[in-house]
């Protein structure tokens, strides 16, 4: 099983590159951001609670996300692996993912880190214009990324699982570099 984590700051292109990876490698796609936006659209209790965090640029609490991820993972069984897009985002989430995969006799195969500087991230997100893509919220999201999410990179680096890819250039050029990194893990 190919279990890929796609890692990077908000707007680094995780969702964009995941779309291409799922097609090329026949992977299931779990985007915690997409699942949360789906819940918001449905107006569920989970969605109502998540919206308050997302609108402020904060992370949704770990227990909510980990429970949601476990449920999603159970529905993805008929593919060659899974791409985890936007999850994990904290050390607790990373440890929970390892535990869930271990119970299935699996592990994270590789962590693709998309490196993009802040000015480019802000430009992309303002252009995208989702409700959480306004300047104040973007600033909070970048802070949260630095303080809460980037420490997780050390965890994966120590495990020898990271591949750093420059996430600037055309989507196809970046995808080519990611594919080379993925092929090395197979
Ligand atoms: P996400 O949905 O994960 O979104 P993101 O990090 O903002 O964006 P992504 O990196 O996927 O960027 P994209 O490809 O779309 O998270 C949203 C919120 O949900 C979080 O802030 C948090 O509150 C909550 N959440 C989600 N997961 C969570 C978790 N695990 N724990 C707690 N809370 C969680 O690209 C962005 C834009 O750039 C697009 O418009 C795209 O077209 C453009 N772009 C992409 N590649 C480009 C390129 N090479 N050049 C130019 N533009 C490019």
PDB file of C-alpha atoms and ligand atoms in Angstrom:
ATOM      1  CA  UNK A   1       0.000   0.000   0.000  1.00  0.00           C
ATOM      2  CA  UNK A   2       1.234   3.469  -0.881  1.00  0.00           C
ATOM      3  CA  UNK A   3       0.336   5.861   1.933  1.00  0.00           C
ATOM      4  CA  UNK A   4       1.415   9.381   1.010  1.00  0.00           C
ATOM      5  CA  UNK A   5       1.166  12.452   3.199  1.00  0.00           C
ATOM      6  CA  UNK A   6       1.189  15.743   1.304  1.00  0.00           C
ATOM      7  CA  UNK A   7       2.512  18.421   3.604  1.00  0.00           C
ATOM      8  CA  UNK A   8       2.891  22.176   3.301  1.00  0.00           C
ATOM      9  CA  UNK A   9       1.609  25.590   4.337  1.00  0.00           C
ATOM     10  CA  UNK A  10      -1.889  26.776   3.392  1.00  0.00           C
ATOM     11  CA  UNK A  11      -1.927  27.458  -0.334  1.00  0.00           C
ATOM     12  CA  UNK A  12       1.222  25.441  -1.037  1.00  0.00           C
ATOM     13  CA  UNK A  13      -0.717  23.320  -3.544  1.00  0.00           C
ATOM     14  CA  UNK A  14      -1.577  20.226  -1.500  1.00  0.00           C
ATOM     15  CA  UNK A  15      -5.083  19.942  -2.943  1.00  0.00           C
ATOM     16  CA  UNK A  16      -3.943  20.805  -6.464  1.00  0.00           C
ATOM     17  CA  UNK A  17      -1.191  18.167  -6.548  1.00  0.00           C
ATOM     18  CA  UNK A  18      -3.342  15.557  -4.776  1.00  0.00           C
ATOM     19  CA  UNK A  19      -5.808  15.623  -7.677  1.00  0.00           C
ATOM     20  CA  UNK A  20      -3.021  14.569 -10.036  1.00  0.00           C
ATOM     21  CA  UNK A  21      -1.488  12.017  -7.659  1.00  0.00           C
ATOM     22  CA  UNK A  22      -4.746  10.129  -7.103  1.00  0.00           C
ATOM     23  CA  UNK A  23      -5.140   9.690 -10.839  1.00  0.00           C
ATOM     24  CA  UNK A  24      -1.585   8.603 -11.601  1.00  0.00           C
ATOM     25  CA  UNK A  25      -1.163   6.191  -8.668  1.00  0.00           C
ATOM     26  CA  UNK A  26      -4.798   4.998  -8.243  1.00  0.00           C
ATOM     27  CA  UNK A  27      -4.985   6.334  -4.699  1.00  0.00           C
ATOM     28  CA  UNK A  28      -7.924   7.166  -2.483  1.00  0.00           C
ATOM     29  CA  UNK A  29      -7.965  10.828  -1.434  1.00  0.00           C
ATOM     30  CA  UNK A  30      -8.644  12.054   2.084  1.00  0.00           C
ATOM     31  CA  UNK A  31      -8.648  15.840   2.393  1.00  0.00           C
ATOM     32  CA  UNK A  32      -9.654  16.860   5.920  1.00  0.00           C
ATOM     33  CA  UNK A  33     -10.313  20.381   4.586  1.00  0.00           C
ATOM     34  CA  UNK A  34     -12.764  19.018   1.977  1.00  0.00           C
ATOM     35  CA  UNK A  35     -14.509  16.790   4.527  1.00  0.00           C
ATOM     36  CA  UNK A  36     -14.907  19.775   6.894  1.00  0.00           C
ATOM     37  CA  UNK A  37     -16.249  22.008   4.105  1.00  0.00           C
ATOM     38  CA  UNK A  38     -18.722  19.214   3.204  1.00  0.00           C
ATOM     39  CA  UNK A  39     -19.949  19.142   6.822  1.00  0.00           C
ATOM     40  CA  UNK A  40     -20.308  22.946   6.829  1.00  0.00           C
ATOM     41  CA  UNK A  41     -22.388  22.748   3.650  1.00  0.00           C
ATOM     42  CA  UNK A  42     -24.641  20.072   5.179  1.00  0.00           C
ATOM     43  CA  UNK A  43     -25.108  22.246   8.276  1.00  0.00           C
ATOM     44  CA  UNK A  44     -24.175  19.358  10.625  1.00  0.00           C
ATOM     45  CA  UNK A  45     -23.133  19.951  14.245  1.00  0.00           C
ATOM     46  CA  UNK A  46     -19.564  19.049  13.280  1.00  0.00           C
ATOM     47  CA  UNK A  47     -19.703  21.571  10.418  1.00  0.00           C
ATOM     48  CA  UNK A  48     -21.103  24.337  12.640  1.00  0.00           C
ATOM     49  CA  UNK A  49     -18.366  23.807  15.186  1.00  0.00           C
ATOM     50  CA  UNK A  50     -15.582  23.494  12.554  1.00  0.00           C
ATOM     51  CA  UNK A  51     -16.666  26.707  10.806  1.00  0.00           C
ATOM     52  CA  UNK A  52     -15.859  28.754  13.896  1.00  0.00           C
ATOM     53  CA  UNK A  53     -12.258  27.537  13.845  1.00  0.00           C
ATOM     54  CA  UNK A  54     -11.783  27.702  10.074  1.00  0.00           C
ATOM     55  CA  UNK A  55     -13.111  31.279   9.831  1.00  0.00           C
ATOM     56  CA  UNK A  56     -10.549  32.370  12.444  1.00  0.00           C
ATOM     57  CA  UNK A  57      -7.703  30.545  10.710  1.00  0.00           C
ATOM     58  CA  UNK A  58      -7.331  28.108  13.611  1.00  0.00           C
ATOM     59  CA  UNK A  59      -7.052  24.341  13.572  1.00  0.00           C
ATOM     60  CA  UNK A  60     -10.114  22.254  14.340  1.00  0.00           C
ATOM     61  CA  UNK A  61      -9.401  20.329  17.613  1.00  0.00           C
ATOM     62  CA  UNK A  62      -7.391  17.113  17.305  1.00  0.00           C
ATOM     63  CA  UNK A  63     -10.025  14.789  18.817  1.00  0.00           C
ATOM     64  CA  UNK A  64     -12.617  15.905  16.246  1.00  0.00           C
ATOM     65  CA  UNK A  65     -10.216  15.578  13.320  1.00  0.00           C
ATOM     66  CA  UNK A  66      -8.757  12.229  14.399  1.00  0.00           C
ATOM     67  CA  UNK A  67     -12.240  10.694  14.819  1.00  0.00           C
ATOM     68  CA  UNK A  68     -13.306  12.056  11.436  1.00  0.00           C
ATOM     69  CA  UNK A  69     -10.158  10.727   9.750  1.00  0.00           C
ATOM     70  CA  UNK A  70     -10.610   7.244  11.239  1.00  0.00           C
ATOM     71  CA  UNK A  71     -14.144   7.105   9.787  1.00  0.00           C
ATOM     72  CA  UNK A  72     -12.961   8.292   6.359  1.00  0.00           C
ATOM     73  CA  UNK A  73     -10.144   5.756   6.303  1.00  0.00           C
ATOM     74  CA  UNK A  74     -12.596   2.894   6.810  1.00  0.00           C
ATOM     75  CA  UNK A  75     -14.425   3.863   3.587  1.00  0.00           C
ATOM     76  CA  UNK A  76     -11.240   3.782   1.432  1.00  0.00           C
ATOM     77  CA  UNK A  77     -10.350   0.192   0.901  1.00  0.00           C
ATOM     78  CA  UNK A  78     -10.421  -0.562  -2.807  1.00  0.00           C
ATOM     79  CA  UNK A  79      -7.403   1.475  -3.960  1.00  0.00           C
ATOM     80  CA  UNK A  80      -3.626   1.036  -4.155  1.00  0.00           C
ATOM     81  CA  UNK A  81      -3.187   3.359  -1.187  1.00  0.00           C
ATOM     82  CA  UNK A  82      -4.250   6.686   0.248  1.00  0.00           C
ATOM     83  CA  UNK A  83      -3.132  10.264  -0.091  1.00  0.00           C
ATOM     84  CA  UNK A  84      -3.545  12.217   3.126  1.00  0.00           C
ATOM     85  CA  UNK A  85      -4.047  15.853   2.114  1.00  0.00           C
ATOM     86  CA  UNK A  86      -3.963  18.431   4.920  1.00  0.00           C
ATOM     87  CA  UNK A  87      -3.693  15.719   7.583  1.00  0.00           C
ATOM     88  CA  UNK A  88      -1.802  15.353   9.877  1.00  0.00           C
ATOM     89  CA  UNK A  89      -1.344  18.978  10.957  1.00  0.00           C
ATOM     90  CA  UNK A  90      -0.173  18.431  14.559  1.00  0.00           C
ATOM     91  CA  UNK A  91       2.134  15.968  16.270  1.00  0.00           C
ATOM     92  CA  UNK A  92      -0.865  14.327  18.000  1.00  0.00           C
ATOM     93  CA  UNK A  93      -2.495  13.804  14.585  1.00  0.00           C
ATOM     94  CA  UNK A  94       0.747  12.350  13.207  1.00  0.00           C
ATOM     95  CA  UNK A  95       1.008   9.872  16.069  1.00  0.00           C
ATOM     96  CA  UNK A  96      -2.661   8.930  15.688  1.00  0.00           C
ATOM     97  CA  UNK A  97      -2.167   8.276  11.964  1.00  0.00           C
ATOM     98  CA  UNK A  98       0.822   6.014  12.651  1.00  0.00           C
ATOM     99  CA  UNK A  99      -1.261   4.069  15.177  1.00  0.00           C
ATOM    100  CA  UNK A 100      -4.224   3.675  12.791  1.00  0.00           C
ATOM    101  CA  UNK A 101      -1.994   2.453   9.969  1.00  0.00           C
ATOM    102  CA  UNK A 102      -0.020   0.129  12.256  1.00  0.00           C
ATOM    103  CA  UNK A 103      -3.263  -1.593  13.269  1.00  0.00           C
ATOM    104  CA  UNK A 104      -3.693  -2.431   9.572  1.00  0.00           C
ATOM    105  CA  UNK A 105      -0.065  -3.592   9.233  1.00  0.00           C
ATOM    106  CA  UNK A 106       0.766  -0.460   7.229  1.00  0.00           C
ATOM    107  CA  UNK A 107       2.788   2.724   7.610  1.00  0.00           C
ATOM    108  CA  UNK A 108       3.289   6.149   6.040  1.00  0.00           C
ATOM    109  CA  UNK A 109       5.331   5.501   2.876  1.00  0.00           C
ATOM    110  CA  UNK A 110       6.536   9.062   2.261  1.00  0.00           C
ATOM    111  CA  UNK A 111       5.837  12.658   3.216  1.00  0.00           C
ATOM    112  CA  UNK A 112       5.937  15.104   0.318  1.00  0.00           C
ATOM    113  CA  UNK A 113       6.740  18.603   1.645  1.00  0.00           C
ATOM    114  CA  UNK A 114       5.848  21.465  -0.673  1.00  0.00           C
ATOM    115  CA  UNK A 115       8.107  24.454   0.031  1.00  0.00           C
ATOM    116  CA  UNK A 116       6.653  27.852  -0.934  1.00  0.00           C
ATOM    117  CA  UNK A 117       7.519  31.271   0.525  1.00  0.00           C
ATOM    118  CA  UNK A 118       4.953  33.324   2.432  1.00  0.00           C
ATOM    119  CA  UNK A 119       4.570  36.106  -0.157  1.00  0.00           C
ATOM    120  CA  UNK A 120       3.624  33.573  -2.842  1.00  0.00           C
ATOM    121  CA  UNK A 121       1.239  31.783  -0.439  1.00  0.00           C
ATOM    122  CA  UNK A 122      -0.590  35.013   0.401  1.00  0.00           C
ATOM    123  CA  UNK A 123      -0.857  35.925  -3.283  1.00  0.00           C
ATOM    124  CA  UNK A 124      -2.324  32.524  -4.217  1.00  0.00           C
ATOM    125  CA  UNK A 125      -4.831  32.428  -1.369  1.00  0.00           C
ATOM    126  CA  UNK A 126      -6.090  35.961  -2.012  1.00  0.00           C
ATOM    127  CA  UNK A 127      -6.587  35.006  -5.654  1.00  0.00           C
ATOM    128  CA  UNK A 128      -8.441  31.805  -4.703  1.00  0.00           C
ATOM    129  CA  UNK A 129     -10.812  33.810  -2.480  1.00  0.00           C
ATOM    130  CA  UNK A 130     -12.468  31.082  -0.374  1.00  0.00           C
ATOM    131  CA  UNK A 131     -14.280  32.466   2.734  1.00  0.00           C
ATOM    132  CA  UNK A 132     -11.167  31.675   4.824  1.00  0.00           C
ATOM    133  CA  UNK A 133      -8.890  33.322   2.223  1.00  0.00           C
ATOM    134  CA  UNK A 134      -8.932  36.916   3.544  1.00  0.00           C
ATOM    135  CA  UNK A 135      -5.788  38.665   4.757  1.00  0.00           C
ATOM    136  CA  UNK A 136      -6.441  38.422   8.532  1.00  0.00           C
ATOM    137  CA  UNK A 137      -7.339  34.742   8.394  1.00  0.00           C
ATOM    138  CA  UNK A 138      -4.425  33.955   6.087  1.00  0.00           C
ATOM    139  CA  UNK A 139      -1.999  35.570   8.577  1.00  0.00           C
ATOM    140  CA  UNK A 140      -3.406  33.409  11.401  1.00  0.00           C
ATOM    141  CA  UNK A 141      -3.176  30.282   9.246  1.00  0.00           C
ATOM    142  CA  UNK A 142       0.473  30.956   8.449  1.00  0.00           C
ATOM    143  CA  UNK A 143       1.249  31.480  12.170  1.00  0.00           C
ATOM    144  CA  UNK A 144      -0.580  28.276  13.060  1.00  0.00           C
ATOM    145  CA  UNK A 145       1.383  26.453  10.382  1.00  0.00           C
ATOM    146  CA  UNK A 146       4.714  27.663  11.788  1.00  0.00           C
ATOM    147  CA  UNK A 147       3.848  26.996  15.443  1.00  0.00           C
ATOM    148  CA  UNK A 148       1.702  23.874  15.351  1.00  0.00           C
ATOM    149  CA  UNK A 149       2.202  22.106  12.024  1.00  0.00           C
ATOM    150  CA  UNK A 150       5.828  22.574  10.973  1.00  0.00           C
ATOM    151  CA  UNK A 151       7.191  20.801  14.149  1.00  0.00           C
ATOM    152  CA  UNK A 152       5.641  17.666  12.696  1.00  0.00           C
ATOM    153  CA  UNK A 153       8.174  17.876   9.891  1.00  0.00           C
ATOM    154  CA  UNK A 154      10.984  17.015  12.379  1.00  0.00           C
ATOM    155  CA  UNK A 155       9.023  13.937  13.393  1.00  0.00           C
ATOM    156  CA  UNK A 156       8.912  12.686   9.802  1.00  0.00           C
ATOM    157  CA  UNK A 157      12.443  13.856   9.059  1.00  0.00           C
ATOM    158  CA  UNK A 158      13.763  11.725  11.945  1.00  0.00           C
ATOM    159  CA  UNK A 159      11.856   8.789  10.478  1.00  0.00           C
ATOM    160  CA  UNK A 160      13.610   9.442   7.134  1.00  0.00           C
ATOM    161  CA  UNK A 161      10.305   9.852   5.299  1.00  0.00           C
ATOM    162  CA  UNK A 162      10.421  13.386   3.924  1.00  0.00           C
ATOM    163  CA  UNK A 163      10.967  14.552   0.353  1.00  0.00           C
ATOM    164  CA  UNK A 164      11.238  18.336  -0.041  1.00  0.00           C
ATOM    165  CA  UNK A 165       9.906  19.713  -3.311  1.00  0.00           C
ATOM    166  CA  UNK A 166      10.033  23.343  -4.381  1.00  0.00           C
ATOM    167  CA  UNK A 167       6.336  24.151  -4.807  1.00  0.00           C
ATOM    168  CA  UNK A 168       6.839  27.111  -7.161  1.00  0.00           C
ATOM    169  CA  UNK A 169       6.603  26.843 -10.948  1.00  0.00           C
ATOM    170  CA  UNK A 170       3.967  25.280 -13.178  1.00  0.00           C
ATOM    171  CA  UNK A 171       1.646  22.679 -11.641  1.00  0.00           C
ATOM    172  CA  UNK A 172       2.961  20.077 -14.135  1.00  0.00           C
ATOM    173  CA  UNK A 173       6.637  20.810 -13.352  1.00  0.00           C
ATOM    174  CA  UNK A 174       5.989  20.405  -9.634  1.00  0.00           C
ATOM    175  CA  UNK A 175       4.010  17.230 -10.263  1.00  0.00           C
ATOM    176  CA  UNK A 176       6.913  15.769 -12.245  1.00  0.00           C
ATOM    177  CA  UNK A 177       9.262  16.315  -9.283  1.00  0.00           C
ATOM    178  CA  UNK A 178       6.733  14.808  -6.864  1.00  0.00           C
ATOM    179  CA  UNK A 179       6.282  11.760  -9.118  1.00  0.00           C
ATOM    180  CA  UNK A 180      10.042  11.166  -9.132  1.00  0.00           C
ATOM    181  CA  UNK A 181      10.078  11.245  -5.322  1.00  0.00           C
ATOM    182  CA  UNK A 182       7.092   8.889  -5.111  1.00  0.00           C
ATOM    183  CA  UNK A 183       8.606   6.433  -7.593  1.00  0.00           C
ATOM    184  CA  UNK A 184      11.714   6.176  -5.410  1.00  0.00           C
ATOM    185  CA  UNK A 185       9.598   4.962  -2.480  1.00  0.00           C
ATOM    186  CA  UNK A 186       7.964   2.139  -4.466  1.00  0.00           C
TER     187      UNK A 186
HETATM  188  P1  LIG B   1      -7.187  22.908   3.615  1.00  0.00           P
HETATM  189  O1  LIG B   1      -8.463  22.606   2.946  1.00  0.00           O
HETATM  190  O2  LIG B   1      -6.273  21.753   3.880  1.00  0.00           O
HETATM  191  O3  LIG B   1      -6.529  23.992   2.663  1.00  0.00           O
HETATM  192  P2  LIG B   1      -5.185  24.781   2.431  1.00  0.00           P
HETATM  193  O4  LIG B   1      -4.073  24.254   3.310  1.00  0.00           O
HETATM  194  O5  LIG B   1      -5.579  26.191   2.627  1.00  0.00           O
HETATM  195  O6  LIG B   1      -4.800  24.669   0.896  1.00  0.00           O
HETATM  196  P3  LIG B   1      -3.900  23.765  -0.126  1.00  0.00           P
HETATM  197  O7  LIG B   1      -2.463  23.647   0.265  1.00  0.00           O
HETATM  198  O8  LIG B   1      -4.643  22.466  -0.334  1.00  0.00           O
HETATM  199  O9  LIG B   1      -3.908  24.678  -1.399  1.00  0.00           O
HETATM  200  P4  LIG B   1      -4.442  24.474  -2.882  1.00  0.00           P
HETATM  201  O10 LIG B   1      -3.883  23.288  -3.572  1.00  0.00           O
HETATM  202  O11 LIG B   1      -5.945  24.542  -2.834  1.00  0.00           O
HETATM  203  O12 LIG B   1      -7.467  23.601   5.058  1.00  0.00           O
HETATM  204  C1  LIG B   1      -8.469  24.603   5.312  1.00  0.00           C
HETATM  205  C2  LIG B   1      -8.750  24.746   6.824  1.00  0.00           C
HETATM  206  O13 LIG B   1      -9.417  23.545   7.349  1.00  0.00           O
HETATM  207  C3  LIG B   1      -7.534  24.913   7.761  1.00  0.00           C
HETATM  208  O14 LIG B   1      -7.115  26.272   7.860  1.00  0.00           O
HETATM  209  C4  LIG B   1      -8.097  24.364   9.118  1.00  0.00           C
HETATM  210  O15 LIG B   1      -8.857  25.332   9.810  1.00  0.00           O
HETATM  211  C5  LIG B   1      -9.021  23.240   8.708  1.00  0.00           C
HETATM  212  N1  LIG B   1      -8.327  21.933   8.712  1.00  0.00           N
HETATM  213  C6  LIG B   1      -8.081  21.153   7.612  1.00  0.00           C
HETATM  214  N2  LIG B   1      -7.411  20.025   7.965  1.00  0.00           N
HETATM  215  C7  LIG B   1      -7.212  20.102   9.313  1.00  0.00           C
HETATM  216  C8  LIG B   1      -6.542  19.263  10.258  1.00  0.00           C
HETATM  217  N3  LIG B   1      -5.929  18.138   9.872  1.00  0.00           N
HETATM  218  N4  LIG B   1      -6.516  19.637  11.562  1.00  0.00           N
HETATM  219  C9  LIG B   1      -7.120  20.762  11.977  1.00  0.00           C
HETATM  220  N5  LIG B   1      -7.769  21.622  11.135  1.00  0.00           N
HETATM  221  C10 LIG B   1      -7.813  21.297   9.808  1.00  0.00           C
HETATM  222  O16 LIG B   1      -3.837  25.754  -3.602  1.00  0.00           O
HETATM  223  C11 LIG B   1      -4.193  27.081  -3.221  1.00  0.00           C
HETATM  224  C12 LIG B   1      -4.316  27.985  -4.439  1.00  0.00           C
HETATM  225  O17 LIG B   1      -3.054  28.056  -5.129  1.00  0.00           O
HETATM  226  C13 LIG B   1      -5.332  27.465  -5.477  1.00  0.00           C
HETATM  227  O18 LIG B   1      -6.080  28.550  -5.936  1.00  0.00           O
HETATM  228  C14 LIG B   1      -4.469  26.869  -6.579  1.00  0.00           C
HETATM  229  O19 LIG B   1      -5.058  26.979  -7.853  1.00  0.00           O
HETATM  230  C15 LIG B   1      -3.197  27.742  -6.506  1.00  0.00           C
HETATM  231  N6  LIG B   1      -2.000  26.998  -6.915  1.00  0.00           N
HETATM  232  C16 LIG B   1      -1.710  25.702  -6.628  1.00  0.00           C
HETATM  233  N7  LIG B   1      -0.517  25.360  -7.173  1.00  0.00           N
HETATM  234  C17 LIG B   1      -0.030  26.488  -7.807  1.00  0.00           C
HETATM  235  C18 LIG B   1       1.163  26.787  -8.550  1.00  0.00           C
HETATM  236  N8  LIG B   1       2.102  25.862  -8.761  1.00  0.00           N
HETATM  237  N9  LIG B   1       1.338  28.046  -9.000  1.00  0.00           N
HETATM  238  C19 LIG B   1       0.386  29.002  -8.792  1.00  0.00           C
HETATM  239  N10 LIG B   1      -0.786  28.777  -8.108  1.00  0.00           N
HETATM  240  C20 LIG B   1      -0.985  27.538  -7.622  1.00  0.00           C
END
